[in-house]
Short mmCIF file of C-alpha atoms and ligand atoms in Angstrom, two decimals:
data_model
loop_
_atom_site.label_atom_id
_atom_site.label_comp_id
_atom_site.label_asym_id
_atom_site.label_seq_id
_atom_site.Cartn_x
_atom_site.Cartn_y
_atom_site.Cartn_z
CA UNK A 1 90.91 106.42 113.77
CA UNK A 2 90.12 103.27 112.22
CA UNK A 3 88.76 99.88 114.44
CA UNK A 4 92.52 98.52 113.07
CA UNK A 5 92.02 95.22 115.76
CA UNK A 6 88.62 94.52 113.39
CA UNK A 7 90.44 95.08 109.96
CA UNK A 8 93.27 93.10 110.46
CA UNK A 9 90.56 90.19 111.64
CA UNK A 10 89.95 89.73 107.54
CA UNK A 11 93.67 89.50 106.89
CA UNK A 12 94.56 85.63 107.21
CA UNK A 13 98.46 87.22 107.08
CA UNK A 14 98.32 88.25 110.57
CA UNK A 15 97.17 85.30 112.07
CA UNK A 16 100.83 84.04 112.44
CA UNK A 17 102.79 85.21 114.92
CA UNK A 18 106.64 86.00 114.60
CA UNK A 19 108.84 85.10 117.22
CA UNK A 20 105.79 84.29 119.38
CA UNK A 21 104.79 87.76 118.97
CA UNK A 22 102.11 89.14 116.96
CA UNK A 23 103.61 90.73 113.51
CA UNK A 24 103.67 94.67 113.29
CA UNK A 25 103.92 95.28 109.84
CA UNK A 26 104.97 98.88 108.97
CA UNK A 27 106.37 98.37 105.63
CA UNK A 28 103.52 99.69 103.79
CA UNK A 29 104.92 101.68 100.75
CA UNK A 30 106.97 98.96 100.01
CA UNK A 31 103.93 95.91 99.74
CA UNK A 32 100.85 95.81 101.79
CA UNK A 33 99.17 92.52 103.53
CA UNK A 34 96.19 91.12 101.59
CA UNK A 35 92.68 90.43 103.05
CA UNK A 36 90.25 87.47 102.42
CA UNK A 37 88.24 89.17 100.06
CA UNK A 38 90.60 89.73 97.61
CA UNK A 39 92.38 86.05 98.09
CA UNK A 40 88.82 84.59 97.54
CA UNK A 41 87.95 87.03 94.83
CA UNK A 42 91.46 85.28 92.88
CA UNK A 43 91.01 81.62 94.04
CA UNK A 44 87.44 81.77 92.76
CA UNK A 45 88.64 83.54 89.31
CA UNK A 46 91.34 80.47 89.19
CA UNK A 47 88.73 77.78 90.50
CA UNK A 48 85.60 78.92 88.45
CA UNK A 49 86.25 81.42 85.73
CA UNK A 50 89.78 80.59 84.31
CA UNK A 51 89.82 80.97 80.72
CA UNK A 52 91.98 82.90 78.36
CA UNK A 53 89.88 86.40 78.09
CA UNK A 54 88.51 88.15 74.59
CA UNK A 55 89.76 84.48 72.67
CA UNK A 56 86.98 82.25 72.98
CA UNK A 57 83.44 81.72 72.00
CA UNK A 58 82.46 79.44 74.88
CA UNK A 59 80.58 80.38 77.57
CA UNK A 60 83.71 80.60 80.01
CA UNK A 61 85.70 82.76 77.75
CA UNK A 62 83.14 84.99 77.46
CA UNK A 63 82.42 84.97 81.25
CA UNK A 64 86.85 85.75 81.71
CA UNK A 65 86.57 88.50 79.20
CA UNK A 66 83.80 89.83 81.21
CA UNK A 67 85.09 89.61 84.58
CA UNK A 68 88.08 91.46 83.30
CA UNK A 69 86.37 94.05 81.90
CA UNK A 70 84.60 94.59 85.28
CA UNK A 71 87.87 94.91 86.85
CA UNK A 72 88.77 97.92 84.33
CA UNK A 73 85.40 99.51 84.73
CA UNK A 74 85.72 99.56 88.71
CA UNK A 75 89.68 101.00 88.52
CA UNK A 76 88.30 103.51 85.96
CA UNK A 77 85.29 104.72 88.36
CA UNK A 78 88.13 104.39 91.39
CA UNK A 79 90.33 106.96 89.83
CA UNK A 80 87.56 108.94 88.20
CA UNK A 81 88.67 107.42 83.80
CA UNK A 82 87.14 105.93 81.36
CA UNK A 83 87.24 102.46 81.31
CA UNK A 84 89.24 102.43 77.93
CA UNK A 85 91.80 105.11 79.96
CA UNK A 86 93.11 102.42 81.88
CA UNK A 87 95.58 99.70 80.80
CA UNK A 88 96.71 96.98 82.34
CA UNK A 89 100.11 96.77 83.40
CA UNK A 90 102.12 94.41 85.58
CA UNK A 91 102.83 97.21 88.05
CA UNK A 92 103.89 101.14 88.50
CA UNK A 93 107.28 100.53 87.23
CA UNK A 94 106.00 99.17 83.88
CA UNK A 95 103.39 101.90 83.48
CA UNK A 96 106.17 104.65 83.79
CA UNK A 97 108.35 102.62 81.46
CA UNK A 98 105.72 102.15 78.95
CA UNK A 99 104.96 105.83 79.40
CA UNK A 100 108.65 106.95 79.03
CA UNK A 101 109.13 105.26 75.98
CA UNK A 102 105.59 106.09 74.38
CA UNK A 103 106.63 110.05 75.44
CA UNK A 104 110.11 109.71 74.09
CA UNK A 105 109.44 107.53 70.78
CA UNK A 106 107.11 110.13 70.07
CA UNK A 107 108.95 113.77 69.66
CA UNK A 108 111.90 114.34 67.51
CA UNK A 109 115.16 114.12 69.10
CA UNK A 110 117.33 116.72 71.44
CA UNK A 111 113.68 117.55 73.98
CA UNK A 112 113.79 117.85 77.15
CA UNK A 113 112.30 115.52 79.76
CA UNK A 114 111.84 117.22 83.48
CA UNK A 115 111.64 115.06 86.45
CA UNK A 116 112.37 115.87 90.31
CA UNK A 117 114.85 114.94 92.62
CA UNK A 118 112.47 113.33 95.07
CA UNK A 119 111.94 110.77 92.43
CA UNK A 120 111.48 106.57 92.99
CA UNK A 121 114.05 104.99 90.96
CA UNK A 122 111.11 103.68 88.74
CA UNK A 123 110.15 107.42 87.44
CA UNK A 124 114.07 108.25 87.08
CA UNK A 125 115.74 105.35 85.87
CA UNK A 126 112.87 104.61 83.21
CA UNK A 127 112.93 107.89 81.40
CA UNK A 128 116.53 107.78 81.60
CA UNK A 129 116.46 104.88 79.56
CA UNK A 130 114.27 106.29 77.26
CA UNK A 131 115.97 109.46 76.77
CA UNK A 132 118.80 107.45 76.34
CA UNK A 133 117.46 105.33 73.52
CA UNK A 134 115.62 108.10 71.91
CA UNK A 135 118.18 111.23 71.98
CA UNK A 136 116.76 113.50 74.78
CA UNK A 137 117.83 115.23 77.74
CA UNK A 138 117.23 114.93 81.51
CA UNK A 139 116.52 117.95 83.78
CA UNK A 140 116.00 117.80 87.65
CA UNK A 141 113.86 120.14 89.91
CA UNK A 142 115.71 120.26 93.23
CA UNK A 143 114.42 119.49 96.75
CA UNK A 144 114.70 121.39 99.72
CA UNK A 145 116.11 120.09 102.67
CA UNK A 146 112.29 120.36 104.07
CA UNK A 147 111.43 117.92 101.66
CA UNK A 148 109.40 120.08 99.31
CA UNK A 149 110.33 120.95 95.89
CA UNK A 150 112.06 124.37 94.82
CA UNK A 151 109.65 126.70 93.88
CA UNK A 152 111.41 128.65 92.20
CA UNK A 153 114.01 126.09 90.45
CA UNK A 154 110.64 124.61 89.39
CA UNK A 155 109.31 127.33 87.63
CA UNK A 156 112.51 127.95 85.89
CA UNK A 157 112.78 124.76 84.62
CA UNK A 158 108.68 123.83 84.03
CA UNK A 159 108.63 127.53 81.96
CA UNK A 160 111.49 126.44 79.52
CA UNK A 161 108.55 124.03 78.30
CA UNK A 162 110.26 120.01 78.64
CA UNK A 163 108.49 117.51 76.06
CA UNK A 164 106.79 116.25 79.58
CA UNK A 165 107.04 116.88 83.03
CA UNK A 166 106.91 113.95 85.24
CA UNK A 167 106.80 113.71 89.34
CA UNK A 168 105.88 111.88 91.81
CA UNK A 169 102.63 113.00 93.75
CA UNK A 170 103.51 111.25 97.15
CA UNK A 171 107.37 110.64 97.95
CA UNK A 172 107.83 106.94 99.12
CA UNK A 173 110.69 108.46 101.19
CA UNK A 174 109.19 111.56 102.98
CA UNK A 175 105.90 111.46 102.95
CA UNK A 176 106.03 114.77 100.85
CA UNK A 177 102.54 115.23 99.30
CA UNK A 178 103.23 117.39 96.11
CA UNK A 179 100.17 119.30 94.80
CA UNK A 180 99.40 117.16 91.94
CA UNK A 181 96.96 119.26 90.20
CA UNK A 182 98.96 122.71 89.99
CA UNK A 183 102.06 120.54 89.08
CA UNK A 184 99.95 119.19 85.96
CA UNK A 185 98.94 122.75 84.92
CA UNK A 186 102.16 124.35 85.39
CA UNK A 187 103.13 121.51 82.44
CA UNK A 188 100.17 121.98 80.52
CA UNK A 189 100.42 126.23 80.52
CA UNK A 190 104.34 125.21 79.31
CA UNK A 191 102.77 123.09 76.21
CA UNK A 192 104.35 119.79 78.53
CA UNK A 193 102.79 116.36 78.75
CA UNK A 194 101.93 115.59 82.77
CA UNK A 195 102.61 112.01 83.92
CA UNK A 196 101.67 111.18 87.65
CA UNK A 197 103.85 108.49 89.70
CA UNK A 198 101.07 107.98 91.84
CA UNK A 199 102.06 104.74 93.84
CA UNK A 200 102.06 105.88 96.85
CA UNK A 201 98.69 108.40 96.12
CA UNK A 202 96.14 105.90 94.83
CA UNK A 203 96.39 103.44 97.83
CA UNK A 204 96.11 106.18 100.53
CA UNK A 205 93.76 108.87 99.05
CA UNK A 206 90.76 110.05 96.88
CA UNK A 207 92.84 110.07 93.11
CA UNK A 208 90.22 111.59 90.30
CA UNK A 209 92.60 111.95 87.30
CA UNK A 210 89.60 114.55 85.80
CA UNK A 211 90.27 116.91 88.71
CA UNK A 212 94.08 116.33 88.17
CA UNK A 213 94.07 116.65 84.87
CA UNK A 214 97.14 114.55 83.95
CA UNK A 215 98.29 112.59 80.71
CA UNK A 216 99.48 109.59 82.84
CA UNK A 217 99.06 107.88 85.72
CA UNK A 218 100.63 105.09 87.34
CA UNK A 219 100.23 103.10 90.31
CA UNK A 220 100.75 99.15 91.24
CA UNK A 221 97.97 96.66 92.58
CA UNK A 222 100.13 95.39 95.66
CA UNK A 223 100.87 98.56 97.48
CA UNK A 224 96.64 98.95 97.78
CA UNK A 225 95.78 95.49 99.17
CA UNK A 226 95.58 93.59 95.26
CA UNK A 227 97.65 91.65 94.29
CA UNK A 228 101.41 91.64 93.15
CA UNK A 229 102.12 91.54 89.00
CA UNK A 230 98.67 93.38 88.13
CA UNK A 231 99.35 97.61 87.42
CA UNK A 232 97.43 100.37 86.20
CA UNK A 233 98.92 102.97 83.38
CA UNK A 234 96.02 105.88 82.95
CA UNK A 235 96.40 107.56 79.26
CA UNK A 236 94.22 110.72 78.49
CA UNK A 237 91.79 109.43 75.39
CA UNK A 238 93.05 112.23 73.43
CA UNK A 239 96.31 111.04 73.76
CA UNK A 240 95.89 107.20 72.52
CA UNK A 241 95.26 107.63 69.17
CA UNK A 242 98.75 109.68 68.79
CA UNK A 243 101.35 107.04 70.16
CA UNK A 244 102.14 103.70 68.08
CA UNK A 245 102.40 101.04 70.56
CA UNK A 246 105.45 99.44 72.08
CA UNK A 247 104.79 96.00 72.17
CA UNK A 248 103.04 93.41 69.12
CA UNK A 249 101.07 90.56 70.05
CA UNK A 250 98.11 88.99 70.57
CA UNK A 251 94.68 91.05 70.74
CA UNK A 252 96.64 94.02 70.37
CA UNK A 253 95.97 93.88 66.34
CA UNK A 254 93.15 94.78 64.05
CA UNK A 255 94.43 92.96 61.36
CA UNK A 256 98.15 90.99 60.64
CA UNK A 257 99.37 90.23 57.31
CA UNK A 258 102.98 88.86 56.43
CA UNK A 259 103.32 92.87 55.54
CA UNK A 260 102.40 94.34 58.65
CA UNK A 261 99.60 94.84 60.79
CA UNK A 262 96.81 97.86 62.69
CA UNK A 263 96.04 98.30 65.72
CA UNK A 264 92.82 97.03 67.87
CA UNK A 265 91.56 100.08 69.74
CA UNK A 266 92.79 101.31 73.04
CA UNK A 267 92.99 99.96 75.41
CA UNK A 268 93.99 96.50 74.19
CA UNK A 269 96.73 98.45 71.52
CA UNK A 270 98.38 98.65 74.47
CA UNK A 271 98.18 95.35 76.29
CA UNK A 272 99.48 92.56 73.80
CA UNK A 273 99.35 89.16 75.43
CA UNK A 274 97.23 87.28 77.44
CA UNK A 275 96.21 89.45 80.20
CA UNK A 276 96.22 88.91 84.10
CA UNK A 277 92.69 88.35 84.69
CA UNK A 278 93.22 86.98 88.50
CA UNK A 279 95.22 90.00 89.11
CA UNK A 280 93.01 92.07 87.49
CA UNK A 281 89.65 90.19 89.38
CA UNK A 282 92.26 91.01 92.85
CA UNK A 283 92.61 94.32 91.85
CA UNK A 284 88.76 94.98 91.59
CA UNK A 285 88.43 93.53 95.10
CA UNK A 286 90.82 95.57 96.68
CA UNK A 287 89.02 98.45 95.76
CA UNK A 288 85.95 97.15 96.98
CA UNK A 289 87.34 96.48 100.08
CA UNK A 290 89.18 100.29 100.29
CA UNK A 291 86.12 101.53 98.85
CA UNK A 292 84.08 100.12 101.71
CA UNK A 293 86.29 101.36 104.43
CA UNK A 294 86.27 105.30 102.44
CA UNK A 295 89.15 107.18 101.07
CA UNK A 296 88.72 109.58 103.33
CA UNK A 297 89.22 107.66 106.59
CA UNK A 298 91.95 105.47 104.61
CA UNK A 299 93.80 108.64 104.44
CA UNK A 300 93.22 110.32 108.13
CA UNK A 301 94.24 106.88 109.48
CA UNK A 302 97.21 107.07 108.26
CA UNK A 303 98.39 110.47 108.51
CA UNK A 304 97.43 110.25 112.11
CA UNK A 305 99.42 107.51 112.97
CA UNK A 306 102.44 109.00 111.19
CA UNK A 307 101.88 112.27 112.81
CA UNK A 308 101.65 110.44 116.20
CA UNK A 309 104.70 108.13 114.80
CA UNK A 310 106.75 111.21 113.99
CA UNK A 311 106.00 112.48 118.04
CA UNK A 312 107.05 109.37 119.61
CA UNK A 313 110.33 109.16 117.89
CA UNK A 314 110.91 112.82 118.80
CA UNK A 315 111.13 112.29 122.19
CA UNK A 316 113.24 109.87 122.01
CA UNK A 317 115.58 111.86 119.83
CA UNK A 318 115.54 110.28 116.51
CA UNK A 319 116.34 112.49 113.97
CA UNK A 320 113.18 112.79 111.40
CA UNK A 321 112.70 113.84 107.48
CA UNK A 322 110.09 115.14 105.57
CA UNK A 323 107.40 117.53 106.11
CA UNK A 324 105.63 117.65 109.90
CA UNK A 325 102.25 117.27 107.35
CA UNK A 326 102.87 114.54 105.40
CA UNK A 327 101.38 111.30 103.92
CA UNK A 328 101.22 107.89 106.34
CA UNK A 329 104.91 107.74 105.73
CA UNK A 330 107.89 108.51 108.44
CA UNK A 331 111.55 108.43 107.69
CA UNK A 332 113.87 108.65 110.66
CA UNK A 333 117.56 108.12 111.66
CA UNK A 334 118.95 107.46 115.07
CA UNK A 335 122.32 109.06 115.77
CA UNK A 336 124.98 107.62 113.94
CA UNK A 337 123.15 103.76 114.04
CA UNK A 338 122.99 102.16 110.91
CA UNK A 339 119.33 102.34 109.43
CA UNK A 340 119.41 98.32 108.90
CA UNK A 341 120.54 97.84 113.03
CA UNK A 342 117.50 99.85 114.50
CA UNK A 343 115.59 97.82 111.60
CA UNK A 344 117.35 94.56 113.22
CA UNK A 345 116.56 95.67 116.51
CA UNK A 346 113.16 96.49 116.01
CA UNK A 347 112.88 92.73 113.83
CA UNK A 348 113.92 90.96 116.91
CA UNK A 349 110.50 93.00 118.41
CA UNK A 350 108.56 91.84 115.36
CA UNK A 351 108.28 94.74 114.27
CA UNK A 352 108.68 95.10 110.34
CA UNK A 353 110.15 98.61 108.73
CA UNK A 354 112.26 98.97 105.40
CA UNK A 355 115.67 100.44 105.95
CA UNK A 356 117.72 101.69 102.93
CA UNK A 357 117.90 104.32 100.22
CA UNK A 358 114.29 103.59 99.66
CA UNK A 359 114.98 103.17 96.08
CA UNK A 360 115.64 106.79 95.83
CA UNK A 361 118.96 107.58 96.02
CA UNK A 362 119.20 111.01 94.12
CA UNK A 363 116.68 111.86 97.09
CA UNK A 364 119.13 110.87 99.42
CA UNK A 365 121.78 112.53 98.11
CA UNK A 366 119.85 115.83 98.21
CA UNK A 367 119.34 114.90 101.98
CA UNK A 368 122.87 114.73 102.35
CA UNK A 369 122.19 110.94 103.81
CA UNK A 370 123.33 107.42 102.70
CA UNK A 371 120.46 105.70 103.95
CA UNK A 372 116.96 105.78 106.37
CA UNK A 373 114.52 104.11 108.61
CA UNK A 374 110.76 104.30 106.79
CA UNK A 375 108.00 103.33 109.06
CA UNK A 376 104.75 103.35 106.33
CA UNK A 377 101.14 103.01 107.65
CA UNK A 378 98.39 101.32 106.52
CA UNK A 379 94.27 100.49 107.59
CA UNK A 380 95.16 97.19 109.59
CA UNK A 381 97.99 99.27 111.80
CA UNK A 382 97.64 101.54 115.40
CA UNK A 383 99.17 103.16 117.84
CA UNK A 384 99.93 100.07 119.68
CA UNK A 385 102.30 99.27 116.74
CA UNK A 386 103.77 102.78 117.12
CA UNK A 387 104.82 102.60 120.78
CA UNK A 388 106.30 99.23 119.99
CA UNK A 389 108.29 100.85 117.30
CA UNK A 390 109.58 103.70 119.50
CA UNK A 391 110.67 101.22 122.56
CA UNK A 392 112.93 99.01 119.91
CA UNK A 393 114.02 102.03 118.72
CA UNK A 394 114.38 103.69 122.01
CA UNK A 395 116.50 100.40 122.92
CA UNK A 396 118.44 100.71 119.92
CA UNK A 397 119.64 103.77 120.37
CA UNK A 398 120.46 103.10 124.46
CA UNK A 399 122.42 99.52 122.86
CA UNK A 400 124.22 100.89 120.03
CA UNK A 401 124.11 105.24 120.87
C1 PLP B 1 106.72 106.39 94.57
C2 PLP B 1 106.89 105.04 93.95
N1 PLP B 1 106.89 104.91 92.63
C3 PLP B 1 107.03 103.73 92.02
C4 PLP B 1 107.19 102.58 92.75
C5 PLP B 1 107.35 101.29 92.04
O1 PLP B 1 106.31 100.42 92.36
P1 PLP B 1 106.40 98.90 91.82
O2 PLP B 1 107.65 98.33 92.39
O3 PLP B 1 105.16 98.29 92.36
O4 PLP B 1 106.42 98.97 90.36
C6 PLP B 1 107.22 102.66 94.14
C7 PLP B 1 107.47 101.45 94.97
O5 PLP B 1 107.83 101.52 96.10
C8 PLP B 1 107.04 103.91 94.76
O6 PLP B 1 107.05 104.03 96.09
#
């Protein structure tokens, strides 16, 4: 396990205590804490280097532009791109939408669009928008009550060849770690696109989009120690030259006349605007910073605190989700208490978890549930933090049983 006492020692966050207690904070897959790095990595961008990037001929501008395109470089070499394969987005939910609607714009009407039932409301609710607005149809592969996908409903459904087959790679919910790579060439052996919600897979394990061999990938800056309002939307090179882009604006053109205009290359076709160059600097740092501590351990950190998570709530009877082998996520219910009273209860400890439908409510559905506790692990928590999870919950459940 990781020394979690001397990580959370760069996170100025946790020096505050809450209710004169110090703050457990196991709300990881919805936002993670920041550490010092990356705060003085974005004050010094604001206080030094804070000039509109790619529009100036002045020393600064040129130093913005090139501090930005740092940031890109180090994502690309994080997730194994190029540097032009990565655009900057404000966060997952915008990649997938801008992805959705680049997919759908693209192919004549009356295609179908495959997604799974495990799905984050961002990689559902986005392409059905855009099948909405662009005449195509929605298909779902189904989710055991194990938490995996259906084999075989997904090899029904992946062989009648959908315009693109998108899924998440780690459910924010179970913990579920779909195998990314077959899923992308079970789509690509179908003649489908593959698009990777990866929020919840970047910030907790070794991604290389060459090994995976996707079309898209998306994943936010804030659930991997950046910042929030900077996101990453990985496009294969082969793809870029294909889609016209969504959005006009600045630094996005080639040239404008009063007739029309073309495109700058990607990746700036795709990010009109001026871009978020603290985010982006934040970003960088947080991958420094994850980069220091190793994928590797990021990941067996947190599986084994879920896996020792998932144990202590066991014997107290809590009823658990999701496979036994999971990512650092655990989703749990208590008897018949409602998810946001053990959350309460285990508040009044200090203890932080999300409660809710975990913005995946077709999941929940399949689950046959309403709602669930999520406890969701990160490199700054330990088993201390569990056991003080289980007793609120253990008190809970004696209170409220
Ligand atoms: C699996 C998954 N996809 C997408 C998102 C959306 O991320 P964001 O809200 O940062 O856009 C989340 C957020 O919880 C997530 O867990």
């Amino acid at each position: 396990m990781l020394n979690a006492k001397k990580i959370r020692a760069d996170f100025p966050f946790f020096k505050q205590k809450l209710k004169g207690k110090p703050l457990a904070y196991l709300d990881n897959a919805a936002t993670t804490q920041k550490p010092r790095q990356v705060l003085d990595a974005m004050q010094e961008a604001y206080v030094a280097r804070n000039a509109n990037p790619y529009r100036g001929a002045y020393a600064l501008a040129v130093e913005a532009t090139e501090a930005y395109e740092r940031a890109r470089e180090k994502v690309a070499d994080f997730i194994g791109a190029e540097p032009e394969e990565v655009i900057f987005t404000r966060n997952a939910t915008d990649s997938l939408n801008i992805a959705a609607n680049l997919v759908c714009a693209s192919r004549k009407r009356g295609s179908t669009i495959l997604l799974t039932e495990m799905e984050h409301h961002s990689n559902l609710v986005s392409w059905q928008l855009a099948a909405k607005r662009w005449g195509h149809r929605i298909s779902y592969v189904k989710v055991k009550s194990d938490g995996h996908l259906c084999r075989e409903d997904l090899e029904k459904k992946a062989g009648m060849s959908p315009l693109v087959f998108s899924f998440v790679h780690v459910s924010n919910v179970l913990g579920t770690v779909n195998n990314a790579k077959q899923l992308s060439q079970l789509a690509h052996e179908n003649g489908s696109l593959a698009c990777i919600d990866a929020a919840q897979s970047v910030p907790h394990m070794s991604v290389d989009v060459q090994k995976l061999n996707c079309d898209f990938l998306a994943f936010s800056g804030h659930k991997m120690l950046g910042p929030a309002g900077i996101g990453v939307l990985y496009m294969k090179k082969e793809l870029q030259e294909e889609f016209e882009p969504l959005f006009g604006g600045g630094e996005m053109i080639k040239k404008v006349s009063l007739g029309g205009a073309s495109w700058n290359d990607p990746p700036h076709k795709f990010e009109p605007g001026t871009p978020n160059l603290q985010g982006a600097v934040g970003l960088a740092a947080a991958i420094d910073y994850l980069m220091g501590i190793g994928m590797e351990n990021v990941e067996r950190h947190c599986q084994g605190l879920a896996a020792y998570c998932r144990k202590e709530l066991e014997g107290i009877g809590a009823q658990l989700y999701g496979p036994v082998k999971g990512a650092g996520i655990v989703s749990f219910n208590v008897g018949n208490i409602h998810p946001h009273d053990v959350a309460h209860f285990a508040d009044k400890e200090a203890v932080a978890i999300r409660s809710g439908h975990h913005c995946a409510q077709p999941l929940m559905n399949a689950l046959g549930i309403a709602a669930s506790c999520r406890a969701s692990f990160y490199v700054y928590n330990d088993k201390e933090e569990v056991d003080r999870l289980a007793s609120a919950v253990s008190r809970a459940a004696k209170a409220l049983g």
